[in-house]
XYZ file of C-alpha atoms in Angstrom:
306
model
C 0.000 0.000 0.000
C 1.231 3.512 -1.152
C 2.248 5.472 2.095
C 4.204 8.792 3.054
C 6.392 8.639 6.366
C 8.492 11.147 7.347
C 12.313 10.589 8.304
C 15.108 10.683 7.011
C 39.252 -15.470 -15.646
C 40.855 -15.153 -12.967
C 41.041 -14.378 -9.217
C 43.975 -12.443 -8.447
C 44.630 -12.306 -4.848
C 42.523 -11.929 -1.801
C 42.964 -9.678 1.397
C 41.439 -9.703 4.919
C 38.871 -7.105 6.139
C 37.652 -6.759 9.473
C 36.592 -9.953 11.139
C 38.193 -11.960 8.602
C 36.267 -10.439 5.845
C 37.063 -11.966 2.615
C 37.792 -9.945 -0.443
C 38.493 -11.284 -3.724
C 39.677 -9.413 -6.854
C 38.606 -10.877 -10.322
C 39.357 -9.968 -14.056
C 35.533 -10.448 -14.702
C 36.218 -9.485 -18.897
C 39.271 -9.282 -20.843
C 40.416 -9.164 -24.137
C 43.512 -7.713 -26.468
C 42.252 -3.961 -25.742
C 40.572 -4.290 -22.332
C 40.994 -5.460 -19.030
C 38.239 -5.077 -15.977
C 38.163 -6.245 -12.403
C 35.903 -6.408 -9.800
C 36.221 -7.117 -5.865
C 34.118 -9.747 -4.579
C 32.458 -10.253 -1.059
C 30.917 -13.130 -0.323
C 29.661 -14.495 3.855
C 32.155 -15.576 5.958
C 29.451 -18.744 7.133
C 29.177 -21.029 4.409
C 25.469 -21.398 3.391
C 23.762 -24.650 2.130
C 21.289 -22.083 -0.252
C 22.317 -20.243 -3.327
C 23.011 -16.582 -2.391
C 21.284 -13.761 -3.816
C 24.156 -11.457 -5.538
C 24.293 -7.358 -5.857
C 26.573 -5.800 -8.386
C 27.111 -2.173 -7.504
C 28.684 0.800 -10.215
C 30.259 3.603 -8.659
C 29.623 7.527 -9.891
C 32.585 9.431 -11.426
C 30.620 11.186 -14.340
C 31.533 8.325 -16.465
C 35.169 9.625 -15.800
C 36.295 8.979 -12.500
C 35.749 6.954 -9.567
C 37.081 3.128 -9.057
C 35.679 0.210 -7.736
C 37.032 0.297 -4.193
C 34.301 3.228 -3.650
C 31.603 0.417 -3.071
C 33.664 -1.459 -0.750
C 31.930 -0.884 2.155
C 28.686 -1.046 1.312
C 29.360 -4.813 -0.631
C 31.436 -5.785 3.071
C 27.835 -4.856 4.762
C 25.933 -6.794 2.526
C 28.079 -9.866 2.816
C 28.155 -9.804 6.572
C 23.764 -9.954 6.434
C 24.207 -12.893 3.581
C 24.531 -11.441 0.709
C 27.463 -11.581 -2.263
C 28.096 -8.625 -3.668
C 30.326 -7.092 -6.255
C 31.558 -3.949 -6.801
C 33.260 -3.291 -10.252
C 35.551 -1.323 -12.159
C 34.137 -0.001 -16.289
C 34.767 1.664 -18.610
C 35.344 5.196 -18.008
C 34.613 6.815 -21.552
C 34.080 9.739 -20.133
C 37.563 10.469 -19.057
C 39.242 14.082 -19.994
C 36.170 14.268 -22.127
C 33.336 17.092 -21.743
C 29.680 15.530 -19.749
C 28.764 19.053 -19.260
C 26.330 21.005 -21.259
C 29.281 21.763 -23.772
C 29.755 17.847 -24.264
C 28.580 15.907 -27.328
C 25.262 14.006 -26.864
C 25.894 10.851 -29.029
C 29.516 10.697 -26.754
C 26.691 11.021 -23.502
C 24.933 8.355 -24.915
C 28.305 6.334 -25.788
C 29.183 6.650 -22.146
C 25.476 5.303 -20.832
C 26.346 2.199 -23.268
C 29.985 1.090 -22.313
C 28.844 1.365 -18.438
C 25.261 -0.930 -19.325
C 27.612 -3.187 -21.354
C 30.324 -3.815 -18.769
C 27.707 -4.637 -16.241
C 26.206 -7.034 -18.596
C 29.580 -8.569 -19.238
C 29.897 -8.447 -15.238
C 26.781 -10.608 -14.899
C 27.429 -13.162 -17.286
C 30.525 -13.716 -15.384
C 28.450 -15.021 -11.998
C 25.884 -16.214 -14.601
C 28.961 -18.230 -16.280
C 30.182 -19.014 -12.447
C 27.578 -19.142 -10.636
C 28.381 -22.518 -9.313
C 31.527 -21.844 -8.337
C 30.554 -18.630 -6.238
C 27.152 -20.958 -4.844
C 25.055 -17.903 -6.340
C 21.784 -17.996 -7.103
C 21.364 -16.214 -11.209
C 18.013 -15.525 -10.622
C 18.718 -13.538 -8.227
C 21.280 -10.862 -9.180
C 20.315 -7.487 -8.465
C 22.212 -3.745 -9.848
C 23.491 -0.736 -8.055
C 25.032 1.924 -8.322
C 25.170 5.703 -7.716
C 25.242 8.577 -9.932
C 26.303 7.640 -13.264
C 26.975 4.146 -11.470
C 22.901 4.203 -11.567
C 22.315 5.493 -14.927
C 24.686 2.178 -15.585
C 22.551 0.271 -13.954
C 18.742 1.252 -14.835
C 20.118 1.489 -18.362
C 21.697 -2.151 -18.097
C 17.879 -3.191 -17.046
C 15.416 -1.984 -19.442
C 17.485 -1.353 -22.748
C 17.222 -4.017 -25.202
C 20.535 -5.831 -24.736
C 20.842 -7.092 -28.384
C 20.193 -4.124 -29.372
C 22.762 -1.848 -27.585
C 25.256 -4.900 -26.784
C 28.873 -4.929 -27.591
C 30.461 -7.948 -26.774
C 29.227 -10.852 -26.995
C 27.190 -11.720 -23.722
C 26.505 -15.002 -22.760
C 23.071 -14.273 -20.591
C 19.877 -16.051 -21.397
C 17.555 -14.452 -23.882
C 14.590 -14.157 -20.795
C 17.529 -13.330 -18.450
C 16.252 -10.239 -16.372
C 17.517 -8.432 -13.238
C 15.416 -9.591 -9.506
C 15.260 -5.891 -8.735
C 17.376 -2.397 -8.901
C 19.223 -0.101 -6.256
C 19.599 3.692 -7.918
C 20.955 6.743 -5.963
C 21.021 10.111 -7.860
C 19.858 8.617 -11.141
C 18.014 8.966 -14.346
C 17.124 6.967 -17.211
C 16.921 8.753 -20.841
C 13.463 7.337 -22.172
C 10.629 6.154 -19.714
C 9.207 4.074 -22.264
C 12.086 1.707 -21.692
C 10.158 0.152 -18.856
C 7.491 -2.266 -19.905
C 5.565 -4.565 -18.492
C 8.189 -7.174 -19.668
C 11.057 -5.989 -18.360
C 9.952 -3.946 -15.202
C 11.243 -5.148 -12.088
C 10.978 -4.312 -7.958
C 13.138 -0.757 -7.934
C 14.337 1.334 -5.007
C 15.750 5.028 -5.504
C 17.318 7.468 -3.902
C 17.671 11.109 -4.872
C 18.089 14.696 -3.440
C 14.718 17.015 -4.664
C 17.266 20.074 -5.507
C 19.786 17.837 -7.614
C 20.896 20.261 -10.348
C 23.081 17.648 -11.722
C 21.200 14.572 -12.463
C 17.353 15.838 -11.971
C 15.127 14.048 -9.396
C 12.054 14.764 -11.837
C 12.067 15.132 -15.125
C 14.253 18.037 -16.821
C 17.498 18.325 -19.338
C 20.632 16.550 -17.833
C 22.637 19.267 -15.785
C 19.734 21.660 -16.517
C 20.936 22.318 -20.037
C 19.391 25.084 -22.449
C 18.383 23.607 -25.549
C 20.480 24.813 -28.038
C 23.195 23.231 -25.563
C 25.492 20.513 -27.600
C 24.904 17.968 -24.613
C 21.554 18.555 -23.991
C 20.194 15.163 -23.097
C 16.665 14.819 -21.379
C 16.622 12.875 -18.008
C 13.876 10.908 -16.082
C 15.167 11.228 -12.633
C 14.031 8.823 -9.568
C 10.598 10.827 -8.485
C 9.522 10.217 -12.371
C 10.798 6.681 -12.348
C 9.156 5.846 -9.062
C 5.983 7.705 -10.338
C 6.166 5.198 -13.495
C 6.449 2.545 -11.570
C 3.690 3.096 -9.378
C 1.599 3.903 -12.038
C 2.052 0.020 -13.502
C 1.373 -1.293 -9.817
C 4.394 -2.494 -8.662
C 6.869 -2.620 -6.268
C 8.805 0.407 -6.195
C 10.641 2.813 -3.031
C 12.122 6.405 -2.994
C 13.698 7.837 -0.405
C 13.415 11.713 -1.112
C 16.360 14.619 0.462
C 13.940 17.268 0.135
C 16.381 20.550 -1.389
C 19.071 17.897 -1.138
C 21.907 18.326 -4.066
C 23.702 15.891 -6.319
C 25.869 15.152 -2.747
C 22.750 12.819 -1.672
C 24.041 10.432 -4.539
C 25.946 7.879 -2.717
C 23.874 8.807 0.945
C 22.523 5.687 1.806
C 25.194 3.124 0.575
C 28.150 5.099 2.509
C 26.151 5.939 5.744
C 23.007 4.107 6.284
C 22.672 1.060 4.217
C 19.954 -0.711 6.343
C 16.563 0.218 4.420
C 18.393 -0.977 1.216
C 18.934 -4.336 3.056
C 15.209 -4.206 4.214
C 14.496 -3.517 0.409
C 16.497 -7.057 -1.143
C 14.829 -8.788 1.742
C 11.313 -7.654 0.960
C 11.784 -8.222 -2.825
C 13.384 -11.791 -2.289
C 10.457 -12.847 -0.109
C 8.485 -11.772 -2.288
C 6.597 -8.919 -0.964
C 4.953 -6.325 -2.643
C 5.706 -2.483 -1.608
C 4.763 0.793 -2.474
C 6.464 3.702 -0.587
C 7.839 7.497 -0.727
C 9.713 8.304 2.777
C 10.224 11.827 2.888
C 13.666 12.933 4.438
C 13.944 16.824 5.699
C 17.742 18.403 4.945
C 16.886 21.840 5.963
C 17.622 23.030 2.439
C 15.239 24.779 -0.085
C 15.356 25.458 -3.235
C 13.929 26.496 -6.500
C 14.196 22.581 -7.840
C 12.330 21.270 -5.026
C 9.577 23.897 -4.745
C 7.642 21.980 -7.151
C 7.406 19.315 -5.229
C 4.306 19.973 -2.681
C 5.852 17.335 -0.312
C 8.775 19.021 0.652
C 7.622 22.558 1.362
């Protein structure tokens, strides 16, 4: 039921974290041009069921940013039974303009190396899933900032359409449910009744970076040469509602594009409560309003955060 509340090939070597906390580095994709890693974490206790897996994609602006920034929230998730992956992409953005003086097919470009690597990321476990004791259909994406334009793009595009490389993921193959902080998908009509699948978002109201509704990435005029029109969390969420199903957003009313990576660096606990929900199969609708003290013009629209 819809409710408001208020609040806020090859493994490469392995280190030691906290309470013997396993990490494991793995070239997940490589060929004579490209080489990409991940680090794995997977429960300490051995468990006699397949484990549900999260892949999370950092934010960088498709420039910066490594894999190591999601190692803390993938240590959390192993420790509550969970394997989870945070990887390293293509960065096409790098010394290149994503500003509203960039080129829009190179935007696009970006969107479509990150979707691809994840893809090639997932048919890894897919491939391996044995040998990890992880459960395929039951891989969820992450990711924050352009680490979640990765990921809702790498969910509802067409994957033989926009695919690169050859992926090695069943036809039907579709993603148990999706973990987006700060972003924005380019075309709503992406999600169908096909593909759509149990989504939880993230998003500061006052982002003027990625927008939380629906508006021109970075705000950009239109005679801009990266203009590129956004559908931001509130309008994804709204979507998804609108079809019936399961969908969350936590909202930082006035909050900026800082809110991105919010809940996966400080309070990762109602994105635990979300995989738990999803994988017992529980449906949820809800928007939980979180007060920053900040106002601005962006958010004004919005009649829940004045």
């Amino acid at each position: 039921m819809k409710h408001f509340s208020l609040i806020l090939f090859s493994i490469l070597f392995s280190v030691q974290i906290g309470f013997a906390q396993k990490m494991t580095t793995i070239t997940y994709f490589q060929n004579d041009t490209l080489k990409l890693d991940l680090n794995l974490f997977l429960p300490e206790k051995k468990s006699n069921e397949k484990l549900p897996l999260v892949l999370f994609v950092h934010g960088g602006g498709f420039g910066g940013g490594q894999s190591k920034d999601g190692n803390s929230f993938c240590e959390y998730l192993s420790k509550n039974g969970y394997a989870a992956a945070t990887i390293n992409y293509t960065l096409y953005m790098k010394n290149k303009k994503f500003s509203c003086d960039g080129v829009l097919t190179e935007k696009v470009k970006a969107f479509q190396f990150g979707a691809n690597d994840l893809w090639l990321a997932t048919s890894y476990f897919v491939e391996n899933a044995s040998k990890f004791n992880i459960d395929p259909s039951k891989i969820f994406v992450s990711g924050s900032s352009a680490g979640a334009e990765t990921a809702l793009h790498a969910a509802f595009w067409d994957r033989n359409l926009m695919k690169m490389y050859d992926l090695k993921l069943p036809e039907n193959f579709k993603y148990a449910g999706i973990i987006s902080g700060a972003g924005a998908i380019m075309d709503l009509n992406l999600i169908t009744t096909n593909n759509v699948i149990p989504a939880f978002f993230f998003h500061g109201s006052g982002d003027s970076t990625v927008p939380y509704g629906t508006a021109s990435h970075h705000f950009c005029k239109t005679n801009a040469s990266g203009w590129l029109m956004l559908f931001g969390s509130h309008s994804i969420y709204d979507k998804l509602i609108e079809m019936d199903k399961s969908a969350s957003l936590y909202t930082f009313c006035g909050g900026g594009h800082e809110y991105a990576g919010t809940l996966f660096e400080k309070d990762p606990q109602p994105i635990l409560a979300f995989l738990n929900d999803v994988l017992a199969g529980r449906k949820f609708q809800n928007h939980t309003i979180v007060p920053t003290g900040k106002k601005n013009e962006i958010s004004s629209a919005y009649k829940f955060c004045n």
